Structures are given as structure tokens and as C-alpha cells.
PDB file of C-alpha atoms in Angstrom:
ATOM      1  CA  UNK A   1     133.682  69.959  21.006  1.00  0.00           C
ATOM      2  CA  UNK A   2     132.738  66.362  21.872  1.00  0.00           C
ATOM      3  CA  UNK A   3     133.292  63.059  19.953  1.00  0.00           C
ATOM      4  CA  UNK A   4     129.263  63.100  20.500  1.00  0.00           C
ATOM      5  CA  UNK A   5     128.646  66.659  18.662  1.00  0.00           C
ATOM      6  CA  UNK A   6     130.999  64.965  15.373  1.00  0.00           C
ATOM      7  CA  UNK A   7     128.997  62.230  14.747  1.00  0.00           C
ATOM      8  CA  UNK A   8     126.504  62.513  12.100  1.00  0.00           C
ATOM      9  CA  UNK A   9     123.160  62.803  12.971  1.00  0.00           C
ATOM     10  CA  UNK A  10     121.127  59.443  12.214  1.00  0.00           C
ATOM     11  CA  UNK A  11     118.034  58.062  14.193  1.00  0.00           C
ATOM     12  CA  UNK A  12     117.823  54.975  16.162  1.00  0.00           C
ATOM     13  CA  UNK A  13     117.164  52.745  12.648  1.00  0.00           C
ATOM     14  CA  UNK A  14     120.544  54.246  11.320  1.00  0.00           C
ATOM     15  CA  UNK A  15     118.812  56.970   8.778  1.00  0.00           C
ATOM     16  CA  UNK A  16     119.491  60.504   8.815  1.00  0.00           C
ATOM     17  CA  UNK A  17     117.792  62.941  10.619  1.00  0.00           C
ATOM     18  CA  UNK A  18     115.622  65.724   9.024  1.00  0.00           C
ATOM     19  CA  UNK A  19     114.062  68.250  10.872  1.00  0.00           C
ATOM     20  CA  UNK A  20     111.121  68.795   9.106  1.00  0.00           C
ATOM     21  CA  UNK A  21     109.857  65.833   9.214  1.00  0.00           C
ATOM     22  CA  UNK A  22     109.765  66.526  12.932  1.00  0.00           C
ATOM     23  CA  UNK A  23     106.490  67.573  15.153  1.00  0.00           C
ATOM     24  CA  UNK A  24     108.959  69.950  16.920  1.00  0.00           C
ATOM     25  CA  UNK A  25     109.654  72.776  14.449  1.00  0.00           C
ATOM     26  CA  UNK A  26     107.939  75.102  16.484  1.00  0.00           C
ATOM     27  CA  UNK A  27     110.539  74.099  19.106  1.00  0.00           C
ATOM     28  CA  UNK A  28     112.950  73.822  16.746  1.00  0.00           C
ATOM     29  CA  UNK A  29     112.601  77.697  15.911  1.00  0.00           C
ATOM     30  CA  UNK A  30     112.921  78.822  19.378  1.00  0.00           C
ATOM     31  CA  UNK A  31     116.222  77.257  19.430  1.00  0.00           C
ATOM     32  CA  UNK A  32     115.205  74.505  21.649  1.00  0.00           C
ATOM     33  CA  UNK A  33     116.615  71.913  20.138  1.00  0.00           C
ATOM     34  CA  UNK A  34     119.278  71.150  17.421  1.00  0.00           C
ATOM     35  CA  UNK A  35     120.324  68.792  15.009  1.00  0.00           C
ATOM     36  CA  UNK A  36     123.448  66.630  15.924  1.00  0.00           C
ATOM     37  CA  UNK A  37     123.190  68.686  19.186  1.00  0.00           C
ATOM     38  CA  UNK A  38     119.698  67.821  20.860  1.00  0.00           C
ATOM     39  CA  UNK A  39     116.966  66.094  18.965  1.00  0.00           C
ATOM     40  CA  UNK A  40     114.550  63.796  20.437  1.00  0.00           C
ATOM     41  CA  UNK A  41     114.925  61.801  16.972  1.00  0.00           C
ATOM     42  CA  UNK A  42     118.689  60.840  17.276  1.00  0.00           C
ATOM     43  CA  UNK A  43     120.321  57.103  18.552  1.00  0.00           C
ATOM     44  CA  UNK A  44     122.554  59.321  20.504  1.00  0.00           C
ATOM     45  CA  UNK A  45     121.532  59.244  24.330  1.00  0.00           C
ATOM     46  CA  UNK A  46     123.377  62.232  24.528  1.00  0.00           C
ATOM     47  CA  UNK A  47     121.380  64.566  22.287  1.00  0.00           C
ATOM     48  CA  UNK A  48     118.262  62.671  23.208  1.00  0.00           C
ATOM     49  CA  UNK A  49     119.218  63.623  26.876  1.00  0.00           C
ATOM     50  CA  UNK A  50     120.125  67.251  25.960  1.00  0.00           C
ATOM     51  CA  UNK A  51     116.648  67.736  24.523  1.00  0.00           C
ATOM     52  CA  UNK A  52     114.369  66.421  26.818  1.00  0.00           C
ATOM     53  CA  UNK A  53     116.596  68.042  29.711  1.00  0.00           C
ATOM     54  CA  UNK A  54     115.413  71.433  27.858  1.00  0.00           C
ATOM     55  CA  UNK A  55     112.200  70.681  27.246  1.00  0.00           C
ATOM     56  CA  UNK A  56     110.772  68.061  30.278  1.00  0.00           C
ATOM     57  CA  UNK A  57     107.332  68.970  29.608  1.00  0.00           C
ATOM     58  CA  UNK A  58     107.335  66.653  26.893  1.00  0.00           C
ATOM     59  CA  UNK A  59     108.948  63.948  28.179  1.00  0.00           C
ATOM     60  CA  UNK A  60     105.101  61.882  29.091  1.00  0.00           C
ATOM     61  CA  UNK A  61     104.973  61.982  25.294  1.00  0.00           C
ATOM     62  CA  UNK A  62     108.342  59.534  24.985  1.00  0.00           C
ATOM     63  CA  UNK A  63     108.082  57.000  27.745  1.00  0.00           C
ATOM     64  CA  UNK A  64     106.688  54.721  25.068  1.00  0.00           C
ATOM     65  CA  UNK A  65     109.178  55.136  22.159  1.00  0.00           C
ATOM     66  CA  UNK A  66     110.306  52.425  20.320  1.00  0.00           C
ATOM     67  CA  UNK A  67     113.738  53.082  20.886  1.00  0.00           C
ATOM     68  CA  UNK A  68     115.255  52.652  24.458  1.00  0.00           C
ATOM     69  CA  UNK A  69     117.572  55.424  25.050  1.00  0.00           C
ATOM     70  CA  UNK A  70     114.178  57.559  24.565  1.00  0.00           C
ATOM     71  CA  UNK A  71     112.374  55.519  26.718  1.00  0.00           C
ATOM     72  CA  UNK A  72     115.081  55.841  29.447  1.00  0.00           C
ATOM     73  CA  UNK A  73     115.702  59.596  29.029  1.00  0.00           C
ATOM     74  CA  UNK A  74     111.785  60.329  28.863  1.00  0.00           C
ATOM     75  CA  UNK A  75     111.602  58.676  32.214  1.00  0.00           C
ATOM     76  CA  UNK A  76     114.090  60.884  34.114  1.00  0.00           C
ATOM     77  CA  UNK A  77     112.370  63.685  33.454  1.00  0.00           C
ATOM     78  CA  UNK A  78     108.725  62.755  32.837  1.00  0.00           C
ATOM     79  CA  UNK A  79     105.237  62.466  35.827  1.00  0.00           C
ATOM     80  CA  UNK A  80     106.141  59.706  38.131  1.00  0.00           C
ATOM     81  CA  UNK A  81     102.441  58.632  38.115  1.00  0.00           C
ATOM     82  CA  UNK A  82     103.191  57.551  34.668  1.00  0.00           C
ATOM     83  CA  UNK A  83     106.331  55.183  35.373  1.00  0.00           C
ATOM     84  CA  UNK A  84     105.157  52.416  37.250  1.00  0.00           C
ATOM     85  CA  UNK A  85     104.929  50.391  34.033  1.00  0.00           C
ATOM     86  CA  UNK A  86     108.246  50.827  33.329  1.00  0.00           C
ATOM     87  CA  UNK A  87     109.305  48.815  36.088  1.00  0.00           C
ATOM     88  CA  UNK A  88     108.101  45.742  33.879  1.00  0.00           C
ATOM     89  CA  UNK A  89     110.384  47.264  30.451  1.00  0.00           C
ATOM     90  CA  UNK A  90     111.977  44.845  28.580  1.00  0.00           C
ATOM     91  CA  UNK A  91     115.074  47.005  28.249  1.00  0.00           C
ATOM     92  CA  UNK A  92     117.518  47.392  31.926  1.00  0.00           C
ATOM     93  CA  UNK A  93     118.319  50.805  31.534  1.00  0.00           C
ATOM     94  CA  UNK A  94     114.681  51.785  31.412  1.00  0.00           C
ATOM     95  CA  UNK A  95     113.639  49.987  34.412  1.00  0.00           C
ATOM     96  CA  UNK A  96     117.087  51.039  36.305  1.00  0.00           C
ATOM     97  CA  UNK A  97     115.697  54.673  35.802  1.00  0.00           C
ATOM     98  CA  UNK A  98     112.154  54.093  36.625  1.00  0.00           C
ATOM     99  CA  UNK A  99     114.032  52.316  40.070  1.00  0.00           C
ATOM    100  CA  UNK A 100     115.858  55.621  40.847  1.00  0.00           C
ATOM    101  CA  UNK A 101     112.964  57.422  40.827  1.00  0.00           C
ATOM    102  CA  UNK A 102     109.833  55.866  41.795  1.00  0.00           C
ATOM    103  CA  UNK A 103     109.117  56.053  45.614  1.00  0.00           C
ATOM    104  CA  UNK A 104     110.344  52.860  48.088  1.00  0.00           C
ATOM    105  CA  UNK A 105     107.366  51.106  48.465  1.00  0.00           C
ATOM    106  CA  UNK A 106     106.795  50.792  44.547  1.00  0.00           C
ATOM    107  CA  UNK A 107     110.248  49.659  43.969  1.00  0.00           C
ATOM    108  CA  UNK A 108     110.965  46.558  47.020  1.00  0.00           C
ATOM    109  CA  UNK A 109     111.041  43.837  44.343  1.00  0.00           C
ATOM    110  CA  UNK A 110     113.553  45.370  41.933  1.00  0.00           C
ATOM    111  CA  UNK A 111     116.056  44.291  44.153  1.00  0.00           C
ATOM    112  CA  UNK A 112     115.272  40.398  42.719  1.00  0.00           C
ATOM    113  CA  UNK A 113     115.743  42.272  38.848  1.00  0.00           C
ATOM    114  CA  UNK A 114     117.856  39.527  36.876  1.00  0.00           C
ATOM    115  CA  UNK A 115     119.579  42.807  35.857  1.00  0.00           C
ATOM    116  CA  UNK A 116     122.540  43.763  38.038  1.00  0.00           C
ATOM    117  CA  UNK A 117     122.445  47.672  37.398  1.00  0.00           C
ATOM    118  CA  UNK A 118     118.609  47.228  38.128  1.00  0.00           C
ATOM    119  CA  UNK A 119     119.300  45.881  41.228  1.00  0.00           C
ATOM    120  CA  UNK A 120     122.237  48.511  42.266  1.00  0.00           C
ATOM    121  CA  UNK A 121     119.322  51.165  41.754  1.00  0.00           C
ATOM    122  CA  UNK A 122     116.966  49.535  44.022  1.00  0.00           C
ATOM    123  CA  UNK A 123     119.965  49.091  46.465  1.00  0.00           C
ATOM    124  CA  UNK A 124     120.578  52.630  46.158  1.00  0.00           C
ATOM    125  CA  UNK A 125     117.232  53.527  46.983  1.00  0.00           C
ATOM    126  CA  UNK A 126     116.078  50.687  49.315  1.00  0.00           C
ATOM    127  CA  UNK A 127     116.604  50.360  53.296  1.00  0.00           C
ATOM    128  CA  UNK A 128     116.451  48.219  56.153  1.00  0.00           C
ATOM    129  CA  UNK A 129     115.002  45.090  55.808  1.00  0.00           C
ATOM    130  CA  UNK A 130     114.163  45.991  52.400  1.00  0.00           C
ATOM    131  CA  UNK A 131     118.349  45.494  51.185  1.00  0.00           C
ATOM    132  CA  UNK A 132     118.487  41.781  53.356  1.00  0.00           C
ATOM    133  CA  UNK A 133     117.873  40.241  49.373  1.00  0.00           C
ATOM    134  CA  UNK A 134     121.028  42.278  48.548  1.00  0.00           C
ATOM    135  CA  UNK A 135     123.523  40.363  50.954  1.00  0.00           C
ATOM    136  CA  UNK A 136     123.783  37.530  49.264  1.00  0.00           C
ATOM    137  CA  UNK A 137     123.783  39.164  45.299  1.00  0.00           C
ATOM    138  CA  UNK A 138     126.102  37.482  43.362  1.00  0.00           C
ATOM    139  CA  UNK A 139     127.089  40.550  41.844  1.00  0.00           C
ATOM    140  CA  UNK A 140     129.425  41.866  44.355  1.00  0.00           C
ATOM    141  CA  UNK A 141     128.608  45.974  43.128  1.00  0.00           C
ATOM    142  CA  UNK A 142     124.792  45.219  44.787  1.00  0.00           C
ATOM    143  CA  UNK A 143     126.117  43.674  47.570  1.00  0.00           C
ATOM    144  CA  UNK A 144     128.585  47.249  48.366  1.00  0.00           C
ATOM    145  CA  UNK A 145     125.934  49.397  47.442  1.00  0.00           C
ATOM    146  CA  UNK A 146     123.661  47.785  50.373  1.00  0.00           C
ATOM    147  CA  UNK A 147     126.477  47.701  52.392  1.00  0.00           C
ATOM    148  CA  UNK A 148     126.675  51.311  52.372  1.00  0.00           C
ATOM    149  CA  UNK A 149     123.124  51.952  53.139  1.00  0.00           C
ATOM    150  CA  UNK A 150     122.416  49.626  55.619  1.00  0.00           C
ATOM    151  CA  UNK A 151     122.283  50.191  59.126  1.00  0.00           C
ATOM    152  CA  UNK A 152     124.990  49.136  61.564  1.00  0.00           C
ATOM    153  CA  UNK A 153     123.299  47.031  63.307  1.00  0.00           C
ATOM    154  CA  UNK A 154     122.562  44.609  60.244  1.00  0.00           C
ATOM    155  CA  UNK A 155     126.571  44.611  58.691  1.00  0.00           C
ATOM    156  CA  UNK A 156     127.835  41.519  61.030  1.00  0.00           C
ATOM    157  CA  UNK A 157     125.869  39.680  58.844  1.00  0.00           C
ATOM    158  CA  UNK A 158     128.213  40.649  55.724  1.00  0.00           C
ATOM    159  CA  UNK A 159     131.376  40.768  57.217  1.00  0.00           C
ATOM    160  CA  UNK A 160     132.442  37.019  55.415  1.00  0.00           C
ATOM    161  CA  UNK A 161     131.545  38.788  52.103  1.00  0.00           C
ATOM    162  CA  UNK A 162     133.759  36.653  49.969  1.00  0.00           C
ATOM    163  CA  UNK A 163     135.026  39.652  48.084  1.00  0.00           C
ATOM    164  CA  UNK A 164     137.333  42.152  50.044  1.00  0.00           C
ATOM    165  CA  UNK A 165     135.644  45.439  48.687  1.00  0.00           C
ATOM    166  CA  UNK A 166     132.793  44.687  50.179  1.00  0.00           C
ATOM    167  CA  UNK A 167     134.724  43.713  54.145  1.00  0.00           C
ATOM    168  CA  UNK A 168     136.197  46.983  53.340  1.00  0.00           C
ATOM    169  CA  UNK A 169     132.815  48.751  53.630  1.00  0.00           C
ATOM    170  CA  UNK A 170     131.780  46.921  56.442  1.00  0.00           C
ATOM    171  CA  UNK A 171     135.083  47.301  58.058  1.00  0.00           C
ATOM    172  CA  UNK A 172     134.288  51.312  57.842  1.00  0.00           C
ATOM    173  CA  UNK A 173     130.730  51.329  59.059  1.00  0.00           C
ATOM    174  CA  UNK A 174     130.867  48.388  61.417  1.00  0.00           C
ATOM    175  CA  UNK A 175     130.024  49.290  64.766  1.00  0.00           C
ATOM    176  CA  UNK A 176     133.445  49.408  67.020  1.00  0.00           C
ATOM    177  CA  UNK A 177     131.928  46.978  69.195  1.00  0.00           C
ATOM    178  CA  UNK A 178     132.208  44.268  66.479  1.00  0.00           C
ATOM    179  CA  UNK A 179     134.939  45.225  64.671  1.00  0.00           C
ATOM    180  CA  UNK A 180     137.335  43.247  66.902  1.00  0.00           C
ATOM    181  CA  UNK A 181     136.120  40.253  64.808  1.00  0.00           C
ATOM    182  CA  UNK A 182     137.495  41.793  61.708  1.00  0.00           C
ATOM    183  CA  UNK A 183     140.879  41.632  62.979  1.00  0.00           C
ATOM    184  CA  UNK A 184     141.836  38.268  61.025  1.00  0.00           C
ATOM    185  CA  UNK A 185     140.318  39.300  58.112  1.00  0.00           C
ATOM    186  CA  UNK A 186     142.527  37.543  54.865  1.00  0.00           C
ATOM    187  CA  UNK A 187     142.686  40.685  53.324  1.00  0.00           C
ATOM    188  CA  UNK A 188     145.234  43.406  54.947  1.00  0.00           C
ATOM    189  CA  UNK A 189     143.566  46.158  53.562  1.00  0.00           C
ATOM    190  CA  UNK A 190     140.795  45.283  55.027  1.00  0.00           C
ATOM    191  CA  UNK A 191     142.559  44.660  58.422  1.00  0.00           C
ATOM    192  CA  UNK A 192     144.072  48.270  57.906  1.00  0.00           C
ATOM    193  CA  UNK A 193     140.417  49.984  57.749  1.00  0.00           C
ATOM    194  CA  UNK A 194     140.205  47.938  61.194  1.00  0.00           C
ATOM    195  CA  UNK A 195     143.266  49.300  62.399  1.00  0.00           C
ATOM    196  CA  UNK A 196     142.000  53.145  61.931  1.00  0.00           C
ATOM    197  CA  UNK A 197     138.896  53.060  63.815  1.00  0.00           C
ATOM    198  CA  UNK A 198     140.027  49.892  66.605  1.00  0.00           C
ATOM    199  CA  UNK A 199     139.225  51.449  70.358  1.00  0.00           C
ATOM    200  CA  UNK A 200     143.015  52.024  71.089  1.00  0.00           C
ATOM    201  CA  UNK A 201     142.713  49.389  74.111  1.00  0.00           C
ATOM    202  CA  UNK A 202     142.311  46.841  71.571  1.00  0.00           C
ATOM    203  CA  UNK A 203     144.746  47.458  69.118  1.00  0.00           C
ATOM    204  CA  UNK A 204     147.184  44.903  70.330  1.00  0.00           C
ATOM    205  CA  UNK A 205     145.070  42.682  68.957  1.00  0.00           C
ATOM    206  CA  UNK A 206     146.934  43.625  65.389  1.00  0.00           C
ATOM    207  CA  UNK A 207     150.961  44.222  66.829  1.00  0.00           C
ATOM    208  CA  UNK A 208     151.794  40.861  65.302  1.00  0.00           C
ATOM    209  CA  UNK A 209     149.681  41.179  62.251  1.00  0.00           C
ATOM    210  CA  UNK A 210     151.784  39.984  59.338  1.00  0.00           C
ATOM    211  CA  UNK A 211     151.114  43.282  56.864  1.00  0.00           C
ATOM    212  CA  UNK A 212     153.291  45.801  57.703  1.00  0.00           C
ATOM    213  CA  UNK A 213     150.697  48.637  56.413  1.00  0.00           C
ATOM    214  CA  UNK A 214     148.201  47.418  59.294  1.00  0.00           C
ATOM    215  CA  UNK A 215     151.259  47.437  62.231  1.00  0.00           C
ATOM    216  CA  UNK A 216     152.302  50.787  60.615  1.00  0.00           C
ATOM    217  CA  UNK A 217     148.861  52.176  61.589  1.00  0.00           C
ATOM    218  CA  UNK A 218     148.977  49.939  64.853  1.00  0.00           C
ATOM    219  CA  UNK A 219     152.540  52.008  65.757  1.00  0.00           C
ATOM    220  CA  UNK A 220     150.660  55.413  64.736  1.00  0.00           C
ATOM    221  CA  UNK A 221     147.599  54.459  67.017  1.00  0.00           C
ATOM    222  CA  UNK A 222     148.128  52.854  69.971  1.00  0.00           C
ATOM    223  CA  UNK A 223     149.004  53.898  73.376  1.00  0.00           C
ATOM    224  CA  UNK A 224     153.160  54.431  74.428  1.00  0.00           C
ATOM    225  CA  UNK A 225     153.238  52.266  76.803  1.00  0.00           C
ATOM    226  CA  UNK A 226     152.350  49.622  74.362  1.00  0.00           C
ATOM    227  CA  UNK A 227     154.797  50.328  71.481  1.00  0.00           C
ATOM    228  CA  UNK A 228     157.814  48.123  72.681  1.00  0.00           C
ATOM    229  CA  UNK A 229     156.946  45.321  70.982  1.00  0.00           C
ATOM    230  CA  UNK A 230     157.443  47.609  67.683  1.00  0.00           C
ATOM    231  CA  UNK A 231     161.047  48.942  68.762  1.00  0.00           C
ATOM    232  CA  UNK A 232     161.957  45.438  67.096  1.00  0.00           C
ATOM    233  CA  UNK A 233     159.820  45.595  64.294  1.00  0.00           C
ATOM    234  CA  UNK A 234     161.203  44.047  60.924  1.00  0.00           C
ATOM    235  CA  UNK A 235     159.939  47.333  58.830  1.00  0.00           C
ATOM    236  CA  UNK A 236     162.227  50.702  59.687  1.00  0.00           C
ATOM    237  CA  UNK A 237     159.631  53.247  59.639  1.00  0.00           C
ATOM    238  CA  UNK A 238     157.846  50.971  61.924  1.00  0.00           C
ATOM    239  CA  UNK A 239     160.331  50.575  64.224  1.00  0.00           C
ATOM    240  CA  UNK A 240     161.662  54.971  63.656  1.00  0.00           C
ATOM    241  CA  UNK A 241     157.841  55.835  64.856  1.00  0.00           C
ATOM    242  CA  UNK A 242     158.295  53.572  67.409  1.00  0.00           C
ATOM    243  CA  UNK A 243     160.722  55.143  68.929  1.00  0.00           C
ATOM    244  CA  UNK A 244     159.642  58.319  68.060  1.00  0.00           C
ATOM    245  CA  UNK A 245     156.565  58.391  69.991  1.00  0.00           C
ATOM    246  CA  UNK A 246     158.200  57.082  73.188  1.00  0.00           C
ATOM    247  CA  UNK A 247     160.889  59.232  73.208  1.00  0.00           C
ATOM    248  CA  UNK A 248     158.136  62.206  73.845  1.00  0.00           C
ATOM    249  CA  UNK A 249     156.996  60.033  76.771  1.00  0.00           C
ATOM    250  CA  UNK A 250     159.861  61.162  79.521  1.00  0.00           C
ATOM    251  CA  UNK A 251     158.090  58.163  82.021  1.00  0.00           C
ATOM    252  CA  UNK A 252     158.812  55.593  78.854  1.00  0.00           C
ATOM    253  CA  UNK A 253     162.558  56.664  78.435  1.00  0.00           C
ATOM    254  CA  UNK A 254     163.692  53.674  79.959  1.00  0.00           C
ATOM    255  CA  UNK A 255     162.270  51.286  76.812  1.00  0.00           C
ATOM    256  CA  UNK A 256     164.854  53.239  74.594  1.00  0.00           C
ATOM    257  CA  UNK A 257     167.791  52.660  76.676  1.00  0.00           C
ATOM    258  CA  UNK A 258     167.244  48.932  77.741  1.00  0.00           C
ATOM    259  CA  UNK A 259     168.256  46.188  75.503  1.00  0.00           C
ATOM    260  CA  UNK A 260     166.338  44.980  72.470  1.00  0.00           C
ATOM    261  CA  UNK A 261     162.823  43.056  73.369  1.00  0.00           C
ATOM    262  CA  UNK A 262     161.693  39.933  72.325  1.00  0.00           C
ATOM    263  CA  UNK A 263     161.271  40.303  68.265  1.00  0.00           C
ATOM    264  CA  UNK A 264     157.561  40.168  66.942  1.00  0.00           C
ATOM    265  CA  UNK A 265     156.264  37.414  65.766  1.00  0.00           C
ATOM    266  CA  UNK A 266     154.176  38.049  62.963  1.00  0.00           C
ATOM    267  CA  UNK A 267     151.149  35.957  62.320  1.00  0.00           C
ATOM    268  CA  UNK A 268     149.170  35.238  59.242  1.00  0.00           C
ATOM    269  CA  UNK A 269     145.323  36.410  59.958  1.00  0.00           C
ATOM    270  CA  UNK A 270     144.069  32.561  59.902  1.00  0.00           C
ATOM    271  CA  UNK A 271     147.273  31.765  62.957  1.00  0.00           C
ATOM    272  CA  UNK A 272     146.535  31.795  65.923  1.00  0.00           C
ATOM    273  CA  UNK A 273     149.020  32.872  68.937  1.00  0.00           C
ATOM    274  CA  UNK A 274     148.600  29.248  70.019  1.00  0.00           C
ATOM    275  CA  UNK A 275     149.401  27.466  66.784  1.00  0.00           C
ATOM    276  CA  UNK A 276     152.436  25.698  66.413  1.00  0.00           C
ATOM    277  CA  UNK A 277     154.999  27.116  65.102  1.00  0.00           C
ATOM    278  CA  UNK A 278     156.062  25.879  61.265  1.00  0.00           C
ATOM    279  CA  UNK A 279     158.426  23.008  60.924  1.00  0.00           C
ATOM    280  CA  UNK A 280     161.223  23.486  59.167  1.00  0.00           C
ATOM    281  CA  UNK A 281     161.560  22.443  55.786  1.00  0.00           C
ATOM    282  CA  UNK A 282     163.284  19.279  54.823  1.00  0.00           C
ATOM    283  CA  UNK A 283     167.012  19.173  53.509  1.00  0.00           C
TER     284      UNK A 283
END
């Protein structure tokens, strides 16, 4: 039993419900709906949901309800020729339905909603051209859920996202061919998620990088002739796989039994190879 089947059983004005003052006894007998369980009458979405789940045929009735959570459920269930004029609701959750449902071409400027779960819907739903209003969302959950729709082709433009969540997506759908770009990203997570899908003749581009999670996945990655930079790695488990995977290489047994290379030199993502190096601090 559910916190939502204790609680007592009042309609959306706070006054309790009593079934026959309903117009679905008839319903009611047939065991199609219940008090405190589903009744089209409660304030609980729940039981509103529950009922009009079991009985959609009446959900045209309901799309004009006072009440929201009626008018929301109602349109889940009820004719899409009736719920174009629920894109103009007053209430967000209404029109956010009436968004996942309606088709495309209906539904292009609910991506401008001043409502930001309105606008994930019509993300959700939108594509193409149709999400470009979506890149620059201030709400950063519209902005992933385009991201993850989009096609390739259209991601470099979303790859400065200020918020890392969002790189992150772009940094897994990204074609390969521009994910070399990505490789100074601020954020190393997002600089891992490069890492993994990096053509492997690239992926020196991260041996220096200064997160140890992104060399870790460099060292797992790349070829064994390029791992001797990571025999001097500052991380143990960077170095142990290191050696690890050249040791199965009988033509790379010589890097094990030579003396130590040149240490790494790791680099912040906004350093350059060519910057100077830091001065020392003052005494």
C-alpha cells in the first residue's frame, strides 16, 4: 500500500468525495473505479490517472476540467483531434502533455514555451532544424535533451555548452572526425568520454592530459608502441598497465628493460605544449 492509497479522499477544492454524487455510478458498479483508489473527482493525480487509464473512452469528456491534474490526465489518453487547444493551457503540465503527443508539425513553437518542462517535451519530440531554438535554452535539461536527438552533423555547434553535462552528450555522439577538438575540454569527464571513442592514432593527443582518469583510458586504448611515455606516469595503475600491455608485445621488450624515459608532463586542458612553463613561486 502506497502513501497515495492512505490519504483521504477529497476533491481538487479540498472537500470530500462522495460517490453518489458522481455521473459514474454505473461505472462505479462495475468496479471501474474506486474511491481513494481511482476517481475522476479526486486532487490526487494518481487516482485521477488510475481512472481514466481504465476507462479512456471518457477522457474527451475531461480535457476541460477546472482542475489541472484532470486536464493533464484527460489529455494522455483522450482524441488527439481534440488537443490542439491545449497547447495554449494556462497550466505547464497540460500543455507539456498535449507536446508529447500531438504530431511534429503542430508542436514546432513549443520549443519557445516560457515553461522549461514544456520545452523538454517539444525537444523530445522535435528534430533537425526544428531543435536549433534549443541550443541556446537557458535551461541546460532542454539543451541535453536536443543534444540527444540531434543529428551529428549539427553537435559542433554545442560543443562550448557552458555546462559539462551537456559536452558530455556531445562528446558521445560527436562524429570522430570532430571530436579531436574536444580534447581540451575544462571538464575531465568530459575529456574521458573523448578518450573512449578517440581513433587510436590520435590518442596521443591526451598522454599528457592532467586527469589521471582520461590517461588511464589513454594507457587502456592506445597502441604499444606508444605507451612509453606512461611507463613514467605519476599514477601506479597507470604506469602497472603500462607495462602490462608491452610486456605482451615480445618486439616492445626492449622499453621495459631500458632506463626510465623522460617523465610526462602533464598539461592543464587550456596549456598548450608550447606555453611556458610556470615560474616558480617567490620566497
Amino acid at each position: 500500500m502506497t502513501d497515495d492509497d492512505l490519504g483521504l479522499a477529497l476533491d481538487w477544492k479540498g472537500r470530500p468525495v462522495r460517490c453518489r454524487e458522481c455521473d459514474h455510478q454505473q461505472i462505479n458498479a462495475m468496479g471501474l473505479c474506486a474511491k481513494g483508489k481511482a476517481c475522476i473527482r479526486d486532487r490526487r493525480a494518481r487516482r485521477v490517472e488510475r481512472f481514466l487509464k481504465g476507462n479512456p473512452d471518457l477522457a474527451d469528456q475531461y480535457l476541460d476540467h477546472p482542475y489541472f491534474e484532470v486536464r493533464a490526465g484527460a489529455a494522455r489518453y483522450a482524441n488527439l483531434f481534440r488537443l490542439p487547444p491545449l497547447l495554449a493551457d494556462p497550466e505547464p503540465e497540460v500543455r507539456a502533455m498535449a507536446t508529447l503527443r500531438l504530431p511534429e508539425e503542430r508542436i514546432r513553437h513549443m520549443i519557445r514555451d516560457e515553461d522549461t518542462d514544456v520545452r523538454i517535451a517539444a525537444a523530445s519530440r522535435l528534430k533537425g532544424a526544428d531543435l536549433m531554438p534549443a541550443v541556446k535554452d537557458v535551461a541546460y535539461m532542454v539543451r541535453i535533451t536536443a543534444v540527444r536527438r540531434m543529428p551529428a552533423e549539427m553537435l559542433p555547434l554545442v560543443r562550448h555548452d557552458p555546462d559539462p553535462e551537456v559536452r558530455a552528450w556531445v562528446a558521445r555522439r560527436i562524429d570522430v572526425r570532430a571530436l579531436p577538438d574536444m580534447c581540451f575540454d575544462p571538464d575531465p569527464l568530459v575529456r574521458r568520454l573523448v578518450a573512449e571513442r578517440l581513433p587510436l592514432d590520435q590518442l596521443r593527443l591526451l598522454l599528457t592530459d592532467s586527469d589521471f582518469r582520461v590517461r588511464f583510458t589513454v594507457a587502456e586504448r592506445i597502441a604499444e608502441e606508444e605507451l612509453a611515455p606512461l611507463l613514467e606516469d605519476p599514477e601506479p595503475a597507470i604506469r602497472d598497465i603500462a607495462r602490462e600491455r608491452i610486456g605482451q608485445v615480445p618486439a616492445l621488450a626492449h622499453l621495459l628493460e631500458n632506463g626510465p624515459v623522460t617523465p610526462l608532463r602533464l598539461l592543464e586542458p587550456e596549456q598548450s605544449p608550447a606555453d611556458p612553463s610556470p615560474k616558480e613561486p617567490r620566497r
